[in-house]
């Protein structure tokens, strides 16, 4: 599976959009981009995934560049409860996946 | 939450003792995974299973063995625990259907301390 690169930390004001970038320049054609988050010491929680089209669900939006070498997770109206570590991973259908160190997002009042 | 439980949730043991962690799922998912997470780091895959009695190594498999005799249970064994295996261990499951995307769902974690 391809490796991903994320900034180690980001801040966001409460109520504003949080835009979390991820670089996956070695992604191959059959690999999906997944986003998870981990709050405190809980198990990671699935947020969203995509292949090449932009995706939106009740939690977030995922924007994938046309060349698929990078993506951005958007939390449209961040709340204090969105403070967490966000992981971007790429993987094929099932099997191994590699989690990097993620981005620690701190939402501030 | 996906039907995943891990036991025990906390364990303290001594160096050299065997330890077995259990992951139990009620979702009938094909794939099961064991990860470890150390302070300030992401998750690292230890082993995973793609069916009963079918397992494969992850990136940090040394010192660990796994077994899966039933779809719902995936056991992680530390044959002789070392202090470097002090960590939080997460189990995950995924459907693993051919041709579909494969979201992983994680358990609550087991905090293991090896003295």
PDB file of C-alpha atoms in Angstrom:
ATOM      1  CA  UNK A   1       0.000   0.000   0.000  1.00  0.00           C
ATOM      2  CA  UNK A   2       1.091   3.542  -0.728  1.00  0.00           C
ATOM      3  CA  UNK A   3       2.489   5.749   2.005  1.00  0.00           C
ATOM      4  CA  UNK A   4       0.804   8.971   3.068  1.00  0.00           C
ATOM      5  CA  UNK A   5       2.171  12.260   4.401  1.00  0.00           C
ATOM      6  CA  UNK A   6       0.183  14.509   6.736  1.00  0.00           C
ATOM      7  CA  UNK A   7       1.095  17.598   8.746  1.00  0.00           C
ATOM      8  CA  UNK A   8       1.662  16.648  12.391  1.00  0.00           C
ATOM      9  CA  UNK A   9      -0.743  19.214  13.804  1.00  0.00           C
ATOM     10  CA  UNK A  10      -3.338  21.818  12.886  1.00  0.00           C
ATOM     11  CA  UNK A  11      -5.583  24.236  14.736  1.00  0.00           C
ATOM     12  CA  UNK A  12      -9.078  25.305  13.794  1.00  0.00           C
ATOM     13  CA  UNK A  13     -11.542  27.754  15.295  1.00  0.00           C
ATOM     14  CA  UNK A  14     -14.827  26.325  16.495  1.00  0.00           C
ATOM     15  CA  UNK A  15     -17.542  26.711  13.868  1.00  0.00           C
ATOM     16  CA  UNK A  16     -15.095  27.170  11.019  1.00  0.00           C
ATOM     17  CA  UNK A  17     -14.217  24.600   8.390  1.00  0.00           C
ATOM     18  CA  UNK A  18     -11.261  22.354   9.106  1.00  0.00           C
ATOM     19  CA  UNK A  19      -9.290  21.354   6.008  1.00  0.00           C
ATOM     20  CA  UNK A  20      -6.884  18.481   6.589  1.00  0.00           C
ATOM     21  CA  UNK A  21      -4.468  17.704   3.751  1.00  0.00           C
ATOM     22  CA  UNK A  22      -2.910  14.380   2.833  1.00  0.00           C
ATOM     23  CA  UNK A  23      -0.276  13.579   0.253  1.00  0.00           C
ATOM     24  CA  UNK A  24      -0.292  10.145  -1.364  1.00  0.00           C
ATOM     25  CA  UNK A  25       1.846  10.650  -4.437  1.00  0.00           C
ATOM     26  CA  UNK A  26       2.555   6.921  -4.927  1.00  0.00           C
ATOM     27  CA  UNK A  27      -1.069   5.839  -4.902  1.00  0.00           C
ATOM     28  CA  UNK A  28      -1.939   3.219  -7.503  1.00  0.00           C
ATOM     29  CA  UNK A  29      -5.071   2.982  -9.576  1.00  0.00           C
ATOM     30  CA  UNK A  30      -6.899   0.458  -7.423  1.00  0.00           C
ATOM     31  CA  UNK A  31      -6.167   2.040  -4.061  1.00  0.00           C
ATOM     32  CA  UNK A  32      -8.829   3.921  -2.165  1.00  0.00           C
ATOM     33  CA  UNK A  33      -8.245   6.879   0.140  1.00  0.00           C
ATOM     34  CA  UNK A  34      -9.678   6.363   3.621  1.00  0.00           C
ATOM     35  CA  UNK A  35      -9.908   8.772   6.536  1.00  0.00           C
ATOM     36  CA  UNK A  36     -10.220   7.739  10.159  1.00  0.00           C
ATOM     37  CA  UNK A  37     -10.020   9.661  13.394  1.00  0.00           C
ATOM     38  CA  UNK A  38      -9.042   8.695  16.903  1.00  0.00           C
ATOM     39  CA  UNK A  39     -10.367  10.563  19.912  1.00  0.00           C
ATOM     40  CA  UNK A  40      -8.287  10.250  23.060  1.00  0.00           C
ATOM     41  CA  UNK A  41      -7.347   6.573  23.388  1.00  0.00           C
ATOM     42  CA  UNK A  42     -10.439   5.152  21.745  1.00  0.00           C
ATOM     43  CA  UNK A  43     -10.331   2.891  18.721  1.00  0.00           C
ATOM     44  CA  UNK A  44     -10.093   4.696  15.388  1.00  0.00           C
ATOM     45  CA  UNK A  45     -13.408   5.684  13.847  1.00  0.00           C
ATOM     46  CA  UNK A  46     -14.142   5.535  10.140  1.00  0.00           C
ATOM     47  CA  UNK A  47     -15.011   8.893   8.558  1.00  0.00           C
ATOM     48  CA  UNK A  48     -15.114   8.638   4.787  1.00  0.00           C
ATOM     49  CA  UNK A  49     -13.413   7.083   1.778  1.00  0.00           C
ATOM     50  CA  UNK A  50     -13.125   7.637  -1.974  1.00  0.00           C
ATOM     51  CA  UNK A  51     -11.449   6.436  -5.142  1.00  0.00           C
ATOM     52  CA  UNK A  52     -11.335   9.409  -7.501  1.00  0.00           C
ATOM     53  CA  UNK A  53     -14.579  11.324  -7.131  1.00  0.00           C
ATOM     54  CA  UNK A  54     -15.279  13.763  -4.356  1.00  0.00           C
ATOM     55  CA  UNK A  55     -17.391  12.284  -1.597  1.00  0.00           C
ATOM     56  CA  UNK A  56     -19.623  13.696   1.121  1.00  0.00           C
ATOM     57  CA  UNK A  57     -21.397  12.125   4.043  1.00  0.00           C
ATOM     58  CA  UNK A  58     -22.915  13.350   7.270  1.00  0.00           C
ATOM     59  CA  UNK A  59     -19.525  13.723   8.913  1.00  0.00           C
ATOM     60  CA  UNK A  60     -17.265  15.228   6.270  1.00  0.00           C
ATOM     61  CA  UNK A  61     -16.337  15.815   2.656  1.00  0.00           C
ATOM     62  CA  UNK A  62     -13.410  14.300   0.818  1.00  0.00           C
ATOM     63  CA  UNK A  63     -11.791  16.145  -2.061  1.00  0.00           C
ATOM     64  CA  UNK A  64      -9.372  14.121  -4.197  1.00  0.00           C
ATOM     65  CA  UNK A  65      -7.220  15.860  -6.790  1.00  0.00           C
ATOM     66  CA  UNK A  66      -7.580  14.825 -10.395  1.00  0.00           C
ATOM     67  CA  UNK A  67      -4.173  13.113 -10.420  1.00  0.00           C
ATOM     68  CA  UNK A  68      -5.125  11.400  -7.125  1.00  0.00           C
ATOM     69  CA  UNK A  69      -1.797  12.313  -5.556  1.00  0.00           C
ATOM     70  CA  UNK A  70      -3.366  14.255  -2.721  1.00  0.00           C
ATOM     71  CA  UNK A  71      -6.646  14.734  -0.919  1.00  0.00           C
ATOM     72  CA  UNK A  72      -8.290  16.993   1.634  1.00  0.00           C
ATOM     73  CA  UNK A  73     -10.712  16.071   4.366  1.00  0.00           C
ATOM     74  CA  UNK A  74     -13.130  18.867   5.156  1.00  0.00           C
ATOM     75  CA  UNK A  75     -15.068  19.126   8.395  1.00  0.00           C
ATOM     76  CA  UNK A  76     -17.490  21.902   7.442  1.00  0.00           C
ATOM     77  CA  UNK A  77     -18.293  23.277  10.898  1.00  0.00           C
ATOM     78  CA  UNK A  78     -15.733  22.025  13.386  1.00  0.00           C
ATOM     79  CA  UNK A  79     -16.781  21.566  16.996  1.00  0.00           C
ATOM     80  CA  UNK A  80     -14.715  20.971  20.121  1.00  0.00           C
ATOM     81  CA  UNK A  81     -15.671  17.287  19.864  1.00  0.00           C
ATOM     82  CA  UNK A  82     -13.820  17.083  16.542  1.00  0.00           C
ATOM     83  CA  UNK A  83     -10.506  17.474  18.362  1.00  0.00           C
ATOM     84  CA  UNK A  84      -8.738  14.216  17.505  1.00  0.00           C
ATOM     85  CA  UNK A  85      -5.946  12.612  15.541  1.00  0.00           C
ATOM     86  CA  UNK A  86      -6.938  12.204  11.895  1.00  0.00           C
ATOM     87  CA  UNK A  87      -5.408   9.453   9.799  1.00  0.00           C
ATOM     88  CA  UNK A  88      -5.306   9.327   6.026  1.00  0.00           C
ATOM     89  CA  UNK A  89      -4.530   5.891   4.592  1.00  0.00           C
ATOM     90  CA  UNK A  90      -4.606   4.328   1.180  1.00  0.00           C
ATOM     91  CA  UNK A  91      -5.381   0.707   0.598  1.00  0.00           C
ATOM     92  CA  UNK A  92      -6.774  -1.812  -1.817  1.00  0.00           C
ATOM     93  CA  UNK A  93      -9.795  -3.958  -1.116  1.00  0.00           C
ATOM     94  CA  UNK A  94      -9.112  -5.693   2.178  1.00  0.00           C
ATOM     95  CA  UNK A  95      -5.777  -6.836   3.507  1.00  0.00           C
ATOM     96  CA  UNK A  96      -2.904  -4.777   4.745  1.00  0.00           C
ATOM     97  CA  UNK A  97      -3.056  -1.054   5.317  1.00  0.00           C
ATOM     98  CA  UNK A  98      -0.530   1.359   6.726  1.00  0.00           C
ATOM     99  CA  UNK A  99      -1.408   4.094   9.196  1.00  0.00           C
ATOM    100  CA  UNK A 100       1.033   6.972   9.473  1.00  0.00           C
ATOM    101  CA  UNK A 101       1.320   9.292  12.448  1.00  0.00           C
ATOM    102  CA  UNK A 102      -1.725  11.323  11.440  1.00  0.00           C
ATOM    103  CA  UNK A 103      -2.635  14.963  12.049  1.00  0.00           C
ATOM    104  CA  UNK A 104      -3.595  16.153  15.494  1.00  0.00           C
ATOM    105  CA  UNK A 105      -6.465  18.584  14.970  1.00  0.00           C
ATOM    106  CA  UNK A 106      -7.204  20.921  17.841  1.00  0.00           C
ATOM    107  CA  UNK A 107     -10.462  22.830  17.640  1.00  0.00           C
ATOM    108  CA  UNK A 108     -10.319  25.968  19.743  1.00  0.00           C
ATOM    109  CA  UNK A 109     -13.222  27.978  21.179  1.00  0.00           C
TER     110      UNK A 109
ATOM    111  CA  UNK B   1     -20.534   0.733  17.030  1.00  0.00           C
ATOM    112  CA  UNK B   2     -19.551  -2.414  15.197  1.00  0.00           C
ATOM    113  CA  UNK B   3     -19.923  -5.524  17.334  1.00  0.00           C
ATOM    114  CA  UNK B   4     -16.310  -5.875  18.386  1.00  0.00           C
ATOM    115  CA  UNK B   5     -15.133  -6.645  21.883  1.00  0.00           C
ATOM    116  CA  UNK B   6     -11.628  -7.086  23.185  1.00  0.00           C
ATOM    117  CA  UNK B   7     -10.590  -8.879  26.336  1.00  0.00           C
ATOM    118  CA  UNK B   8      -9.035  -8.142  28.650  1.00  0.00           C
ATOM    119  CA  UNK B   9      -9.260  -4.360  28.409  1.00  0.00           C
ATOM    120  CA  UNK B  10      -6.308  -3.885  30.732  1.00  0.00           C
ATOM    121  CA  UNK B  11      -3.539  -6.269  31.696  1.00  0.00           C
ATOM    122  CA  UNK B  12      -0.314  -6.011  33.650  1.00  0.00           C
ATOM    123  CA  UNK B  13       2.109  -8.884  33.344  1.00  0.00           C
ATOM    124  CA  UNK B  14       5.738  -9.700  33.944  1.00  0.00           C
ATOM    125  CA  UNK B  15       8.522 -10.163  31.434  1.00  0.00           C
ATOM    126  CA  UNK B  16       8.747 -13.709  30.153  1.00  0.00           C
ATOM    127  CA  UNK B  17       5.147 -14.692  30.780  1.00  0.00           C
ATOM    128  CA  UNK B  18       2.775 -15.723  27.988  1.00  0.00           C
ATOM    129  CA  UNK B  19      -0.145 -13.438  27.225  1.00  0.00           C
ATOM    130  CA  UNK B  20      -3.190 -13.960  25.023  1.00  0.00           C
ATOM    131  CA  UNK B  21      -5.488 -11.187  23.897  1.00  0.00           C
ATOM    132  CA  UNK B  22      -8.874 -11.964  22.451  1.00  0.00           C
ATOM    133  CA  UNK B  23     -10.892 -10.176  19.810  1.00  0.00           C
ATOM    134  CA  UNK B  24     -14.509 -11.198  19.337  1.00  0.00           C
ATOM    135  CA  UNK B  25     -16.870  -9.982  16.607  1.00  0.00           C
ATOM    136  CA  UNK B  26     -20.568 -10.479  16.027  1.00  0.00           C
ATOM    137  CA  UNK B  27     -20.572  -9.094  12.462  1.00  0.00           C
ATOM    138  CA  UNK B  28     -19.472 -12.260  10.618  1.00  0.00           C
ATOM    139  CA  UNK B  29     -16.793 -10.225   8.817  1.00  0.00           C
ATOM    140  CA  UNK B  30     -14.160 -12.168   6.943  1.00  0.00           C
ATOM    141  CA  UNK B  31     -11.099 -10.083   7.823  1.00  0.00           C
ATOM    142  CA  UNK B  32      -9.720  -9.456  11.288  1.00  0.00           C
ATOM    143  CA  UNK B  33      -6.619  -7.462  12.234  1.00  0.00           C
ATOM    144  CA  UNK B  34      -4.371  -6.817  15.199  1.00  0.00           C
ATOM    145  CA  UNK B  35      -2.602  -3.460  15.516  1.00  0.00           C
ATOM    146  CA  UNK B  36      -0.429  -1.963  18.201  1.00  0.00           C
ATOM    147  CA  UNK B  37      -0.199   1.712  19.020  1.00  0.00           C
ATOM    148  CA  UNK B  38       2.619   3.311  20.948  1.00  0.00           C
ATOM    149  CA  UNK B  39       2.663   6.826  22.409  1.00  0.00           C
ATOM    150  CA  UNK B  40       2.821   9.502  19.760  1.00  0.00           C
ATOM    151  CA  UNK B  41       2.558   7.046  16.916  1.00  0.00           C
ATOM    152  CA  UNK B  42      -0.038   5.717  14.582  1.00  0.00           C
ATOM    153  CA  UNK B  43      -1.188   2.141  14.350  1.00  0.00           C
ATOM    154  CA  UNK B  44       1.141  -0.603  13.178  1.00  0.00           C
ATOM    155  CA  UNK B  45      -0.216  -3.849  11.813  1.00  0.00           C
ATOM    156  CA  UNK B  46       0.919  -6.987  13.643  1.00  0.00           C
ATOM    157  CA  UNK B  47      -1.013  -9.779  11.934  1.00  0.00           C
ATOM    158  CA  UNK B  48      -4.250 -10.133  10.088  1.00  0.00           C
ATOM    159  CA  UNK B  49      -6.589 -12.944   9.111  1.00  0.00           C
ATOM    160  CA  UNK B  50      -8.550 -13.357   5.896  1.00  0.00           C
ATOM    161  CA  UNK B  51     -10.534 -16.369   7.020  1.00  0.00           C
ATOM    162  CA  UNK B  52     -10.639 -19.233   9.485  1.00  0.00           C
ATOM    163  CA  UNK B  53      -7.117 -20.617   9.850  1.00  0.00           C
ATOM    164  CA  UNK B  54      -5.842 -18.110   7.235  1.00  0.00           C
ATOM    165  CA  UNK B  55      -3.447 -15.513   8.589  1.00  0.00           C
ATOM    166  CA  UNK B  56      -0.612 -13.326   7.363  1.00  0.00           C
ATOM    167  CA  UNK B  57       2.074 -11.155   8.888  1.00  0.00           C
ATOM    168  CA  UNK B  58       2.001  -7.400   9.172  1.00  0.00           C
ATOM    169  CA  UNK B  59       4.859  -4.954   9.583  1.00  0.00           C
ATOM    170  CA  UNK B  60       5.673  -5.745  13.253  1.00  0.00           C
ATOM    171  CA  UNK B  61       4.944  -9.458  13.640  1.00  0.00           C
ATOM    172  CA  UNK B  62       8.113 -10.560  15.462  1.00  0.00           C
ATOM    173  CA  UNK B  63       7.321 -11.888  18.941  1.00  0.00           C
ATOM    174  CA  UNK B  64       3.626 -12.356  18.183  1.00  0.00           C
ATOM    175  CA  UNK B  65       1.521 -15.251  16.954  1.00  0.00           C
ATOM    176  CA  UNK B  66      -2.152 -15.406  16.071  1.00  0.00           C
ATOM    177  CA  UNK B  67      -4.863 -17.982  15.668  1.00  0.00           C
ATOM    178  CA  UNK B  68      -8.334 -17.983  14.221  1.00  0.00           C
ATOM    179  CA  UNK B  69     -10.286 -21.185  14.718  1.00  0.00           C
ATOM    180  CA  UNK B  70     -13.702 -19.545  14.395  1.00  0.00           C
ATOM    181  CA  UNK B  71     -14.951 -16.660  12.278  1.00  0.00           C
ATOM    182  CA  UNK B  72     -15.813 -14.609  15.339  1.00  0.00           C
ATOM    183  CA  UNK B  73     -12.586 -14.943  17.328  1.00  0.00           C
ATOM    184  CA  UNK B  74      -9.039 -13.791  16.594  1.00  0.00           C
ATOM    185  CA  UNK B  75      -6.421 -14.408  19.258  1.00  0.00           C
ATOM    186  CA  UNK B  76      -3.096 -12.598  19.624  1.00  0.00           C
ATOM    187  CA  UNK B  77      -0.433 -14.385  21.684  1.00  0.00           C
ATOM    188  CA  UNK B  78       2.774 -13.056  23.086  1.00  0.00           C
ATOM    189  CA  UNK B  79       4.686 -16.264  23.785  1.00  0.00           C
ATOM    190  CA  UNK B  80       7.136 -14.574  26.153  1.00  0.00           C
ATOM    191  CA  UNK B  81       6.222 -10.976  26.830  1.00  0.00           C
ATOM    192  CA  UNK B  82       8.925  -8.294  26.791  1.00  0.00           C
ATOM    193  CA  UNK B  83       8.842  -4.696  27.989  1.00  0.00           C
ATOM    194  CA  UNK B  84       8.981  -3.524  24.363  1.00  0.00           C
ATOM    195  CA  UNK B  85       5.556  -5.077  23.887  1.00  0.00           C
ATOM    196  CA  UNK B  86       3.995  -2.669  26.346  1.00  0.00           C
ATOM    197  CA  UNK B  87       1.433  -0.971  24.154  1.00  0.00           C
ATOM    198  CA  UNK B  88      -2.223  -0.489  23.364  1.00  0.00           C
ATOM    199  CA  UNK B  89      -3.529  -3.230  21.106  1.00  0.00           C
ATOM    200  CA  UNK B  90      -6.444  -2.671  18.771  1.00  0.00           C
ATOM    201  CA  UNK B  91      -8.421  -5.271  16.924  1.00  0.00           C
ATOM    202  CA  UNK B  92     -10.214  -4.386  13.711  1.00  0.00           C
ATOM    203  CA  UNK B  93     -12.564  -6.159  11.343  1.00  0.00           C
ATOM    204  CA  UNK B  94     -13.580  -5.656   7.742  1.00  0.00           C
ATOM    205  CA  UNK B  95     -16.031  -7.314   5.420  1.00  0.00           C
ATOM    206  CA  UNK B  96     -13.472  -8.183   2.771  1.00  0.00           C
ATOM    207  CA  UNK B  97     -15.992  -8.749  -0.001  1.00  0.00           C
ATOM    208  CA  UNK B  98     -14.396  -9.131  -3.391  1.00  0.00           C
ATOM    209  CA  UNK B  99     -14.795  -6.057  -5.566  1.00  0.00           C
ATOM    210  CA  UNK B 100     -16.035  -3.781  -2.846  1.00  0.00           C
ATOM    211  CA  UNK B 101     -14.398  -1.194  -0.676  1.00  0.00           C
ATOM    212  CA  UNK B 102     -13.266  -2.421   2.662  1.00  0.00           C
ATOM    213  CA  UNK B 103     -13.871  -0.188   5.638  1.00  0.00           C
ATOM    214  CA  UNK B 104     -12.221  -1.298   8.854  1.00  0.00           C
ATOM    215  CA  UNK B 105     -14.015  -1.046  12.186  1.00  0.00           C
ATOM    216  CA  UNK B 106     -11.998  -0.969  15.368  1.00  0.00           C
ATOM    217  CA  UNK B 107     -12.472  -2.380  18.830  1.00  0.00           C
ATOM    218  CA  UNK B 108     -12.008  -0.408  22.063  1.00  0.00           C
ATOM    219  CA  UNK B 109      -8.421  -1.534  22.614  1.00  0.00           C
ATOM    220  CA  UNK B 110      -6.450  -3.480  25.227  1.00  0.00           C
ATOM    221  CA  UNK B 111      -3.827  -1.701  27.291  1.00  0.00           C
ATOM    222  CA  UNK B 112      -0.968  -4.111  28.035  1.00  0.00           C
ATOM    223  CA  UNK B 113       1.842  -3.321  30.444  1.00  0.00           C
ATOM    224  CA  UNK B 114       4.829  -5.650  30.665  1.00  0.00           C
ATOM    225  CA  UNK B 115       6.945  -5.055  33.768  1.00  0.00           C
TER     226      UNK B 115
END
